[in-house]
Short mmCIF file of C-alpha atoms and ligand atoms in Angstrom, two decimals:
data_model
loop_
_atom_site.label_atom_id
_atom_site.label_comp_id
_atom_site.label_asym_id
_atom_site.label_seq_id
_atom_site.Cartn_x
_atom_site.Cartn_y
_atom_site.Cartn_z
CA UNK A 618 40.13 131.50 130.13
CA UNK A 619 39.59 128.28 128.19
CA UNK A 620 38.60 128.85 124.56
CA UNK A 621 34.85 128.33 123.93
CA UNK A 622 33.77 124.90 122.77
CA UNK A 623 32.74 124.96 119.12
CA UNK A 624 29.77 122.57 118.94
CA UNK A 625 28.57 121.63 115.47
CA UNK A 626 24.95 120.56 115.74
CA UNK A 627 23.21 118.59 112.98
CA UNK A 628 19.55 119.33 113.60
CA UNK A 629 16.50 120.35 111.54
CA UNK A 630 14.41 121.54 114.49
CA UNK A 631 15.28 125.02 115.73
CA UNK A 632 13.73 124.27 119.15
CA UNK A 633 15.90 121.17 119.62
CA UNK A 634 18.97 123.16 118.61
CA UNK A 635 18.05 125.81 121.24
CA UNK A 636 17.60 123.09 123.83
CA UNK A 637 21.01 121.54 123.12
CA UNK A 638 22.68 124.97 123.40
CA UNK A 639 20.87 125.59 126.67
CA UNK A 640 21.94 122.23 128.12
CA UNK A 641 25.55 122.80 127.13
CA UNK A 642 25.67 126.18 128.82
CA UNK A 643 23.88 124.74 131.85
CA UNK A 644 26.60 122.11 132.07
CA UNK A 645 29.18 124.91 132.25
CA UNK A 646 30.43 124.97 128.64
CA UNK A 647 31.11 128.33 127.06
CA UNK A 648 29.74 126.85 123.86
CA UNK A 649 29.64 128.45 120.43
CA UNK A 650 26.94 126.44 118.62
CA UNK A 651 26.41 126.17 114.91
CA UNK A 652 23.48 124.39 113.34
CA UNK A 653 23.66 122.59 109.96
CA UNK A 654 20.96 120.66 108.17
CA UNK A 655 22.54 119.51 104.92
CA UNK A 656 25.58 117.52 103.86
CA UNK A 657 27.07 120.55 102.07
CA UNK A 658 26.77 122.77 105.14
CA UNK A 659 28.21 120.01 107.30
CA UNK A 660 31.25 119.51 105.02
CA UNK A 661 31.92 123.26 105.03
CA UNK A 662 31.80 123.45 108.83
CA UNK A 663 34.05 120.41 109.24
CA UNK A 664 36.86 122.55 107.75
CA UNK A 665 36.52 124.78 110.84
CA UNK A 666 37.40 121.76 113.00
CA UNK A 667 34.63 121.82 115.61
CA UNK A 668 35.41 120.60 119.14
CA UNK A 669 32.40 118.28 119.19
CA UNK A 670 29.64 117.14 116.80
CA UNK A 671 26.14 116.56 118.18
CA UNK A 672 23.87 115.00 115.58
CA UNK A 673 20.21 114.12 115.25
CA UNK A 674 19.98 110.54 113.96
CA UNK A 675 17.88 111.29 110.95
CA UNK A 676 17.08 114.49 109.01
CA UNK A 677 15.42 114.86 105.65
CA UNK A 678 18.15 113.93 103.12
CA UNK A 679 20.92 113.66 105.73
CA UNK A 680 21.65 111.98 109.07
CA UNK A 681 24.16 110.68 111.58
CA UNK A 682 25.36 107.61 109.59
CA UNK A 683 26.37 109.74 106.58
CA UNK A 684 27.86 112.45 108.82
CA UNK A 685 29.99 109.80 110.56
CA UNK A 686 31.11 108.40 107.23
CA UNK A 687 32.19 111.87 106.04
CA UNK A 688 33.99 112.49 109.34
CA UNK A 689 35.97 109.29 108.95
CA UNK A 690 36.89 110.21 105.38
CA UNK A 691 38.18 113.58 106.59
CA UNK A 692 40.60 111.85 108.98
CA UNK A 693 39.70 114.34 111.72
CA UNK A 694 39.56 113.17 115.34
CA UNK A 695 36.35 114.86 116.61
CA UNK A 696 34.04 113.29 119.20
CA UNK A 697 30.59 112.56 117.74
CA UNK A 698 27.46 112.15 119.89
CA UNK A 699 24.11 111.11 118.43
CA UNK A 700 21.07 112.80 119.95
CA UNK A 701 17.83 111.20 118.94
CA UNK A 702 14.18 110.94 119.87
CA UNK A 703 13.89 107.18 119.92
CA UNK A 704 16.36 104.58 118.86
CA UNK A 705 16.54 100.83 118.54
CA UNK A 706 19.38 98.76 119.95
CA UNK A 707 20.50 97.77 116.45
CA UNK A 708 20.75 101.40 115.43
CA UNK A 709 22.91 102.18 118.45
CA UNK A 710 25.22 99.28 117.68
CA UNK A 711 25.37 100.34 114.05
CA UNK A 712 26.26 103.93 115.00
CA UNK A 713 28.96 102.88 117.45
CA UNK A 714 30.43 100.68 114.70
CA UNK A 715 30.51 103.70 112.43
CA UNK A 716 32.61 105.52 115.04
CA UNK A 717 30.09 107.43 117.20
CA UNK A 718 31.46 108.27 120.62
CA UNK A 719 28.13 108.11 122.45
CA UNK A 720 24.37 108.44 121.97
CA UNK A 721 21.67 110.27 123.92
CA UNK A 722 17.88 110.35 123.99
CA UNK A 723 16.26 113.72 123.56
CA UNK A 724 14.13 113.23 126.65
CA UNK A 725 17.25 112.58 128.76
CA UNK A 726 19.08 115.79 127.92
CA UNK A 727 20.38 116.20 131.49
CA UNK A 728 22.97 113.61 130.50
CA UNK A 729 24.31 115.86 127.74
CA UNK A 730 26.83 117.74 129.93
CA UNK A 731 28.51 114.61 131.40
CA UNK A 732 28.40 112.86 128.00
CA UNK A 733 30.16 115.78 126.27
CA UNK A 734 32.76 116.06 129.03
CA UNK A 735 33.45 112.35 128.83
CA UNK A 736 33.66 112.42 125.04
CA UNK A 737 36.07 115.39 125.10
CA UNK A 738 38.35 113.72 127.67
CA UNK A 739 38.36 110.49 125.74
CA UNK A 740 39.07 112.20 122.48
CA UNK A 741 41.90 114.19 124.09
CA UNK A 742 43.45 110.98 125.38
CA UNK A 743 43.04 109.31 122.00
CA UNK A 744 44.74 112.25 120.32
CA UNK A 745 47.60 112.13 122.81
CA UNK A 746 48.01 108.39 122.26
CA UNK A 747 48.01 108.84 118.51
CA UNK A 748 50.60 111.61 118.78
CA UNK A 749 52.92 109.55 120.96
CA UNK A 750 52.49 106.51 118.71
CA UNK A 751 53.39 108.62 115.69
CA UNK A 752 56.41 110.06 117.51
CA UNK A 753 57.51 106.56 118.51
CA UNK A 754 57.06 105.28 114.98
CA UNK A 755 59.08 108.18 113.63
CA UNK A 756 61.84 107.71 116.15
CA UNK A 757 61.94 103.96 115.41
CA UNK A 758 62.12 104.61 111.70
CA UNK A 759 64.91 107.14 112.22
CA UNK A 760 66.82 104.76 114.45
CA UNK A 761 66.38 101.85 112.05
CA UNK A 762 67.45 104.00 109.12
CA UNK A 763 70.48 105.17 111.04
CA UNK A 764 71.50 101.69 112.08
CA UNK A 765 70.78 99.86 108.86
CA UNK A 766 71.98 102.18 106.14
CA UNK A 767 75.57 102.98 107.17
CA UNK A 768 78.72 100.88 106.88
CA UNK A 769 78.51 100.19 110.58
CA UNK A 770 76.73 96.85 110.97
CA UNK A 771 74.80 96.28 114.19
CA UNK A 772 74.85 92.77 115.59
CA UNK A 773 73.74 90.68 118.55
CA UNK A 774 75.03 87.23 119.39
CA UNK A 775 73.99 84.67 121.97
CA UNK A 776 77.25 83.64 123.63
CA UNK A 777 75.81 80.38 124.96
CA UNK A 778 74.73 79.03 121.58
CA UNK A 779 77.25 81.14 119.66
CA UNK A 780 74.50 82.20 117.28
CA UNK A 781 73.72 85.60 115.86
CA UNK A 782 70.29 86.73 116.99
CA UNK A 783 70.47 89.89 114.87
CA UNK A 784 72.67 91.36 112.15
CA UNK A 785 72.01 94.54 110.21
CA UNK A 786 70.97 94.02 106.57
CA UNK A 787 74.27 95.60 105.42
CA UNK A 788 76.00 92.34 106.43
CA UNK A 789 74.24 90.59 103.56
CA UNK A 790 75.69 92.97 100.98
CA UNK A 791 79.09 92.96 102.61
CA UNK A 792 79.68 89.22 102.81
CA UNK A 793 77.16 87.87 100.33
CA UNK A 794 75.43 85.51 102.80
CA UNK A 795 71.67 85.63 103.40
CA UNK A 796 70.28 86.53 106.85
CA UNK A 797 69.31 82.89 107.48
CA UNK A 798 72.98 81.91 106.95
CA UNK A 799 74.06 84.42 109.57
CA UNK A 800 71.55 83.02 112.07
CA UNK A 801 72.90 79.48 111.73
CA UNK A 802 74.84 77.81 114.55
CA UNK A 803 78.54 78.65 114.49
CA UNK A 804 78.31 80.83 111.38
CA UNK A 805 80.78 83.37 112.69
CA UNK A 806 83.44 80.85 113.69
CA UNK A 807 83.05 78.99 110.42
CA UNK A 808 83.64 82.08 108.33
CA UNK A 809 86.23 83.92 110.34
CA UNK A 810 89.87 83.64 109.25
CA UNK A 811 91.45 80.64 111.07
CA UNK A 812 94.15 82.89 112.57
CA UNK A 813 91.49 85.15 114.11
CA UNK A 814 89.40 82.38 115.62
CA UNK A 815 91.18 82.60 118.97
CA UNK A 816 90.15 86.23 119.28
CA UNK A 817 86.52 85.16 119.11
CA UNK A 818 86.98 82.28 121.52
CA UNK A 819 88.42 84.67 124.08
CA UNK A 820 85.02 86.39 124.18
CA UNK A 821 83.49 83.15 125.26
CA UNK A 822 85.85 82.94 128.16
CA UNK A 823 84.74 86.26 129.62
CA UNK A 824 83.48 85.20 133.03
CA UNK A 825 80.39 86.14 135.01
CA UNK A 826 77.62 88.57 134.45
CA UNK A 827 79.78 91.66 134.38
CA UNK A 828 79.44 93.81 131.30
CA UNK A 829 82.67 94.22 129.38
CA UNK A 830 83.72 96.17 126.33
CA UNK A 831 85.72 94.53 123.56
CA UNK A 832 87.41 96.13 120.61
CA UNK A 833 89.13 93.91 118.05
CA UNK A 834 89.66 93.35 114.35
CA UNK A 835 89.06 90.06 112.58
CA UNK A 836 89.02 88.82 109.01
CA UNK A 837 86.02 87.08 107.47
CA UNK A 838 85.60 85.30 104.17
CA UNK A 839 82.86 86.45 101.82
CA UNK A 840 80.73 83.94 99.90
CA UNK A 841 83.10 84.55 96.98
CA UNK A 842 86.16 83.73 99.06
CA UNK A 843 87.43 87.31 99.40
CA UNK A 844 88.86 88.43 102.74
CA UNK A 845 87.09 91.30 104.47
CA UNK A 846 88.48 93.05 107.57
CA UNK A 847 85.92 93.82 110.27
CA UNK A 848 86.59 96.04 113.23
CA UNK A 849 84.25 94.96 116.03
CA UNK A 850 83.24 97.22 118.88
CA UNK A 851 81.09 95.03 121.13
CA UNK A 852 79.99 94.55 124.70
CA UNK A 853 79.37 91.24 126.44
CA UNK A 854 76.55 91.43 128.97
CA UNK A 855 74.44 89.05 130.99
CA UNK A 856 71.63 89.35 133.46
CA UNK A 857 70.39 86.85 136.03
CA UNK A 858 67.64 85.28 133.97
CA UNK A 859 68.94 85.76 130.46
CA UNK A 860 71.75 84.25 128.49
CA UNK A 861 75.08 85.99 128.09
CA UNK A 862 74.98 88.06 124.95
CA UNK A 863 77.28 90.13 122.86
CA UNK A 864 76.01 93.33 121.29
CA UNK A 865 77.68 95.96 119.21
CA UNK A 866 78.85 96.92 115.79
CA UNK A 867 81.08 95.57 113.03
CA UNK A 868 82.75 98.08 110.75
CA UNK A 869 84.20 97.20 107.36
CA UNK A 870 87.82 98.42 107.53
CA UNK A 871 89.13 96.42 104.56
CA UNK A 872 90.17 99.46 102.56
CA UNK A 873 91.93 100.98 105.54
CA UNK A 874 93.74 97.70 106.25
CA UNK A 875 94.81 97.32 102.64
CA UNK A 876 96.18 100.86 102.59
CA UNK A 877 97.93 100.23 105.88
CA UNK A 878 99.50 97.02 104.56
CA UNK A 879 100.57 98.62 101.33
CA UNK A 880 102.09 101.57 103.22
CA UNK A 881 103.99 99.21 105.49
CA UNK A 882 105.22 97.29 102.42
CA UNK A 883 106.36 100.49 100.76
CA UNK A 884 108.04 101.74 103.90
CA UNK A 885 109.96 98.51 104.26
CA UNK A 886 110.91 98.49 100.53
CA UNK A 887 112.04 102.07 100.86
CA UNK A 888 114.06 101.34 103.98
CA UNK A 889 115.73 98.39 102.24
CA UNK A 890 116.51 100.40 99.13
CA UNK A 891 117.82 103.30 101.23
CA UNK A 892 120.06 101.01 103.19
CA UNK A 893 121.33 99.52 99.95
CA UNK A 894 122.05 102.95 98.46
CA UNK A 895 123.70 104.03 101.66
CA UNK A 896 125.92 101.01 101.58
CA UNK A 897 126.67 101.57 97.90
CA UNK A 898 127.63 105.23 98.40
CA UNK A 899 129.80 104.34 101.33
CA UNK A 900 131.57 101.42 99.66
CA UNK A 901 132.01 103.31 96.40
CA UNK A 902 133.49 106.38 98.02
CA UNK A 903 135.55 104.43 100.49
CA UNK A 904 136.98 101.93 97.97
CA UNK A 905 137.63 104.60 95.35
CA UNK A 906 139.97 106.39 97.72
CA UNK A 907 142.69 103.78 97.49
CA UNK A 908 143.22 103.71 93.66
CA UNK A 909 142.83 107.49 93.63
CA UNK A 910 145.57 107.85 96.18
CA UNK A 911 147.85 105.87 93.81
CA UNK A 912 146.92 108.05 90.85
CA UNK A 913 147.58 111.23 92.87
CA UNK A 914 150.83 109.88 94.28
CA UNK A 915 152.32 108.83 90.96
CA UNK A 916 151.13 111.97 89.15
CA UNK A 917 152.80 114.04 91.85
CA UNK A 918 155.94 111.93 91.47
CA UNK A 919 155.86 112.42 87.69
CA UNK A 920 155.48 116.14 88.19
CA UNK A 921 158.34 116.34 90.68
CA UNK A 922 160.78 114.17 88.72
CA UNK A 923 160.13 115.21 85.16
CA UNK A 924 159.03 118.84 85.46
CA UNK A 925 161.09 120.82 82.95
CA UNK A 926 162.61 117.68 81.43
CA UNK A 927 159.85 116.96 78.94
CA UNK A 928 158.29 119.54 76.68
CA UNK A 929 155.93 122.34 77.86
CA UNK A 930 152.81 120.38 76.82
CA UNK A 931 153.81 117.46 79.03
CA UNK A 932 154.18 119.77 82.04
CA UNK A 933 150.73 121.23 81.33
CA UNK A 934 149.13 117.78 80.94
CA UNK A 935 150.67 116.53 84.17
CA UNK A 936 149.32 119.70 85.87
CA UNK A 937 145.78 118.94 84.62
CA UNK A 938 146.03 115.33 85.75
CA UNK A 939 147.19 116.43 89.21
CA UNK A 940 144.38 118.98 89.51
CA UNK A 941 141.82 116.38 88.39
CA UNK A 942 143.09 113.88 90.91
CA UNK A 943 142.93 116.45 93.73
CA UNK A 944 139.40 117.42 92.78
CA UNK A 945 138.32 113.85 92.61
CA UNK A 946 139.82 113.26 96.01
CA UNK A 947 137.82 116.21 97.43
CA UNK A 948 134.63 114.92 95.79
CA UNK A 949 135.09 111.46 97.20
CA UNK A 950 135.83 112.89 100.63
CA UNK A 951 132.61 114.89 100.54
CA UNK A 952 130.62 111.97 99.19
CA UNK A 953 131.88 109.88 102.07
CA UNK A 954 130.95 112.65 104.50
CA UNK A 955 127.48 112.80 102.94
CA UNK A 956 126.92 109.06 103.20
CA UNK A 957 128.15 109.08 106.79
CA UNK A 958 125.49 111.56 107.94
CA UNK A 959 122.92 108.80 108.25
CA UNK A 960 125.16 105.83 108.94
CA UNK A 961 126.30 107.35 112.21
CA UNK A 962 124.74 105.70 115.19
CA UNK A 963 122.15 108.00 116.67
CA UNK A 964 123.81 110.03 119.37
CA UNK A 965 121.16 112.53 120.28
CA UNK A 966 121.85 114.32 123.53
CA UNK A 967 121.14 117.77 124.96
CA UNK A 968 123.29 119.98 122.72
CA UNK A 969 124.22 123.52 123.57
CA UNK A 970 123.88 125.10 120.11
CA UNK A 971 125.70 128.18 121.26
CA UNK A 972 128.80 126.13 122.19
CA UNK A 973 128.58 124.17 118.91
CA UNK A 974 128.31 127.48 117.05
CA UNK A 975 131.47 128.89 118.67
CA UNK A 976 133.48 125.78 117.78
CA UNK A 977 132.32 126.12 114.16
CA UNK A 978 133.27 129.78 114.04
CA UNK A 979 136.74 128.90 115.31
CA UNK A 980 137.06 126.40 112.47
CA UNK A 981 136.04 129.11 110.00
CA UNK A 982 138.25 131.79 111.57
CA UNK A 983 140.69 132.11 108.64
CA UNK A 984 137.95 132.49 106.03
CA UNK A 985 136.10 134.99 108.24
CA UNK A 986 139.22 137.09 108.85
CA UNK A 987 140.11 137.06 105.19
CA UNK A 988 136.92 138.91 104.19
CA UNK A 989 136.46 140.81 107.46
CA UNK A 990 133.11 139.15 108.04
CA UNK A 991 130.88 140.18 110.94
CA UNK A 992 129.00 137.27 112.47
CA UNK A 993 126.29 138.05 115.00
CA UNK A 994 123.84 135.74 116.70
CA UNK A 995 120.84 135.58 119.05
CA UNK A 996 121.05 133.39 122.13
CA UNK A 997 120.97 129.84 120.80
CA UNK A 998 119.06 127.11 122.65
CA UNK A 999 119.98 123.69 123.93
CA UNK A 1000 118.26 121.03 121.81
CA UNK A 1001 118.30 117.26 121.74
CA UNK A 1002 120.57 116.54 118.81
CA UNK A 1003 123.80 115.09 117.50
CA UNK A 1004 126.13 117.88 118.65
CA UNK A 1005 128.87 117.40 116.05
CA UNK A 1006 126.27 117.44 113.26
CA UNK A 1007 124.68 120.65 114.57
CA UNK A 1008 128.18 122.18 114.53
CA UNK A 1009 128.76 120.98 110.97
CA UNK A 1010 125.37 122.36 109.89
CA UNK A 1011 126.04 125.84 111.26
CA UNK A 1012 129.60 125.79 109.90
CA UNK A 1013 128.45 124.89 106.36
CA UNK A 1014 125.73 127.56 106.36
CA UNK A 1015 127.91 130.38 107.74
CA UNK A 1016 130.77 129.21 105.46
CA UNK A 1017 128.47 129.52 102.41
CA UNK A 1018 127.09 132.87 103.62
CA UNK A 1019 130.63 134.23 103.62
CA UNK A 1020 131.71 132.45 100.43
CA UNK A 1021 128.78 133.79 98.40
CA UNK A 1022 129.19 137.33 99.74
CA UNK A 1023 128.54 140.57 97.88
CA UNK A 1024 131.10 143.30 97.14
CA UNK A 1025 131.07 144.59 100.76
CA UNK A 1026 132.44 142.83 103.85
CA UNK A 1027 129.72 140.29 104.70
CA UNK A 1028 127.41 140.40 107.71
CA UNK A 1029 125.82 137.14 108.78
CA UNK A 1030 123.23 136.77 111.54
CA UNK A 1031 122.28 133.47 113.15
CA UNK A 1032 119.03 133.31 115.09
CA UNK A 1033 116.71 130.78 116.76
CA UNK A 1034 113.03 131.17 117.55
CA UNK A 1035 111.00 128.89 119.78
CA UNK A 1036 107.80 127.60 118.12
CA UNK A 1037 105.16 125.34 119.61
CA UNK A 1038 106.81 122.00 118.87
CA UNK A 1039 110.16 122.94 117.33
CA UNK A 1040 113.00 125.42 117.20
CA UNK A 1041 113.31 127.49 114.04
CA UNK A 1042 116.90 128.40 113.21
CA UNK A 1043 117.94 130.82 110.48
CA UNK A 1044 121.23 131.96 108.99
CA UNK A 1045 120.79 135.28 107.20
CA UNK A 1046 123.38 136.88 104.96
CA UNK A 1047 123.66 139.96 102.75
CA UNK A 1048 125.35 138.10 99.88
CA UNK A 1049 124.62 137.52 96.20
CA UNK A 1050 121.27 135.79 96.76
CA UNK A 1051 119.66 132.96 94.76
CA UNK A 1052 117.09 132.87 91.95
CA UNK A 1053 113.78 131.28 93.17
CA UNK A 1054 113.98 128.49 90.56
CA UNK A 1055 117.06 127.14 92.38
CA UNK A 1056 115.52 127.11 95.85
CA UNK A 1057 115.03 123.33 95.76
CA UNK A 1058 117.82 122.14 93.48
CA UNK A 1059 120.66 123.62 95.55
CA UNK A 1060 119.93 121.06 98.26
CA UNK A 1061 120.66 118.19 95.85
CA UNK A 1062 124.02 116.48 95.87
CA UNK A 1063 126.69 118.03 93.55
CA UNK A 1064 124.32 120.87 92.64
CA UNK A 1065 126.12 124.18 92.12
CA UNK A 1066 125.09 127.41 90.48
CA UNK A 1067 128.55 128.71 89.66
CA UNK A 1068 131.73 127.68 87.89
CA UNK A 1069 134.58 126.44 90.06
CA UNK A 1070 136.83 129.35 89.18
CA UNK A 1071 134.09 131.76 90.32
CA UNK A 1072 133.42 130.14 93.68
CA UNK A 1073 135.25 127.02 94.89
CA UNK A 1074 133.28 124.04 96.20
CA UNK A 1075 131.90 120.63 95.37
CA UNK A 1076 128.14 121.14 95.72
CA UNK A 1077 127.75 118.74 98.65
CA UNK A 1078 127.60 121.20 101.58
CA UNK A 1079 123.86 121.95 101.46
CA UNK A 1080 122.98 118.31 100.67
CA UNK A 1081 124.79 117.35 103.89
CA UNK A 1082 122.97 120.13 105.81
CA UNK A 1083 119.58 118.91 104.58
CA UNK A 1084 120.42 115.34 105.43
CA UNK A 1085 121.47 116.32 108.94
CA UNK A 1086 118.23 118.25 109.46
CA UNK A 1087 116.11 115.40 108.13
CA UNK A 1088 117.92 112.95 110.35
CA UNK A 1089 116.75 115.15 113.24
CA UNK A 1090 113.24 115.03 111.73
CA UNK A 1091 113.29 118.70 110.89
CA UNK A 1092 112.70 120.69 107.66
CA UNK A 1093 115.05 122.92 105.70
CA UNK A 1094 114.49 125.61 103.09
CA UNK A 1095 115.88 128.88 101.75
CA UNK A 1096 114.34 132.32 101.31
CA UNK A 1097 116.25 134.67 99.03
CA UNK A 1098 116.23 137.38 96.41
CA UNK A 1099 119.06 137.73 93.92
CA UNK A 1100 121.33 140.59 95.01
CA UNK A 1101 119.61 140.91 98.37
CA UNK A 1102 121.05 138.09 100.44
CA UNK A 1103 119.68 134.72 101.51
CA UNK A 1104 118.22 133.23 104.67
CA UNK A 1105 118.68 129.51 105.21
CA UNK A 1106 116.11 128.14 107.67
CA UNK A 1107 115.87 124.81 109.42
CA UNK A 1108 113.83 123.34 112.25
CA UNK A 1109 114.71 120.94 115.04
CA UNK A 1110 111.73 119.31 116.79
CA UNK A 1111 111.65 119.68 120.56
CA UNK A 1112 110.59 116.12 121.34
CA UNK A 1113 113.36 114.42 119.47
CA UNK A 1114 112.92 110.73 118.79
CA UNK A 1115 115.96 108.72 117.80
CA UNK A 1116 116.18 108.05 114.07
P1 ADP B 1050 129.16 124.51 97.38
O1 ADP B 1050 129.14 125.59 98.39
O2 ADP B 1050 130.24 123.53 97.56
O3 ADP B 1050 128.99 124.99 95.99
P2 ADP B 1050 126.63 123.83 98.52
O4 ADP B 1050 125.87 122.56 98.46
O5 ADP B 1050 127.04 124.31 99.87
O6 ADP B 1050 127.85 123.63 97.59
O7 ADP B 1050 125.79 124.94 97.81
C1 ADP B 1050 125.16 124.66 96.57
C2 ADP B 1050 124.96 125.95 95.82
O8 ADP B 1050 124.00 126.77 96.46
C3 ADP B 1050 126.18 126.83 95.77
O9 ADP B 1050 127.02 126.43 94.71
C4 ADP B 1050 125.59 128.20 95.58
O10 ADP B 1050 125.33 128.42 94.23
C5 ADP B 1050 124.30 128.14 96.31
N1 ADP B 1050 124.44 128.73 97.67
C6 ADP B 1050 124.62 128.08 98.83
N2 ADP B 1050 124.65 128.95 99.85
C7 ADP B 1050 124.46 130.17 99.33
C8 ADP B 1050 124.38 131.50 99.88
N3 ADP B 1050 124.49 131.72 101.18
N4 ADP B 1050 124.17 132.52 99.03
C9 ADP B 1050 124.03 132.30 97.72
N5 ADP B 1050 124.11 131.09 97.14
C10 ADP B 1050 124.32 130.05 97.93
#
């Protein structure tokens, strides 16, 4: 059931009030009528938001003109009909100007029903219109705020005249030119970097009316002569009776471009310095071999020829010199091996790690037999890799696991686990273990934790392992506890790209 119509009636005559109520009900309204005579009563009832106001034109001390004025001040949208005994044309005009919806003569009360219906419909429509206008305004404001307050600059350009027809206000802050500058003929072409002009001209050449998306980056000069990078995401469109236009957004990507350029510069500097170091290590180790060979050869000759002929000190000194020369020779050999890890031409091919592992174990056979080592392993996969380097990697790790064994015969286990994008290998031993503070340093070149007479070695083995893994774009690390063995882990990516 529709809710009853609340009719606020401004009337000093009780009989007229009764008559209005009667007419409303006769016209089919379930009306709840309330009579007021004074301004104070009227103001109080306005708070209740009546559905319609029916007002006598003039009452003692109050009347329709004042009631209309108060209604307007309240901002409420309530239809207002004046009901009066007699009225002049001027008064009617005056009342309508003040915002009355309609007027009615008291002796023509049969018209009340249709007049109220009409006023209610009209007021409903007005309210609807106001609501949709407010919603539209709000949505426009939101859209404008969205478009004009971010770093993404909206723009529209007439491709025939090559003129901007709209640019977001952010463009002014970004480039320092006023909107009227932007809307000048050829502004874009005049301020774009000469090398990027062709990119713009290509837009001109887009044929026909077909809509087309374009995505490009161009440089523009600010009013202060600074270069700004703009990424443009635009669409060229045309319809039959309008010019071809380009619409879209420009995004300031200067910071991103600068970072990109500086990264590229650093990468190329780094590559150059790496290559230089590589060359240096190779040349140094290679060229040092020759004089060292002479030193070793003649020290050995001295030892052979004069052993026992000079005094005991001389024999001892020659022994030291020989030992030093041999050690240096081993160091240089390892240094050369280390520098060769990355100078090898990439030869990545499907590598059966299990086969590579068996070859390595054969190479280590003597050392393994000597300490009665037990080496076990999981099935090892086939990966895209440099097979001889994978063999060397496993050999170095198992060799170390056995070398740094505990008091018992060592047990080493090699395993491989398939992860989402890589294989995770591990070589686990039950040896002496490593203190956590050495977890990183042991992978450095010539880094050792023990004296040579405790454990032989040159401190290059793990550096070579790490280099091999990195050349395969993998990672390498150790997990260990002193006295409780170590596990050396490394990964080999599945989708191997050549280094
Ligand atoms: P080297 O074996 O010639 O000393 P590496 O580079 O292979 O050189 O190893 C560096 C150091 O890391 C070793 O001197 C040793 O102290 C430590 N290390 C390597 N592997 C192990 C292991 N399995 N257990 C304990 N310590 C190890």
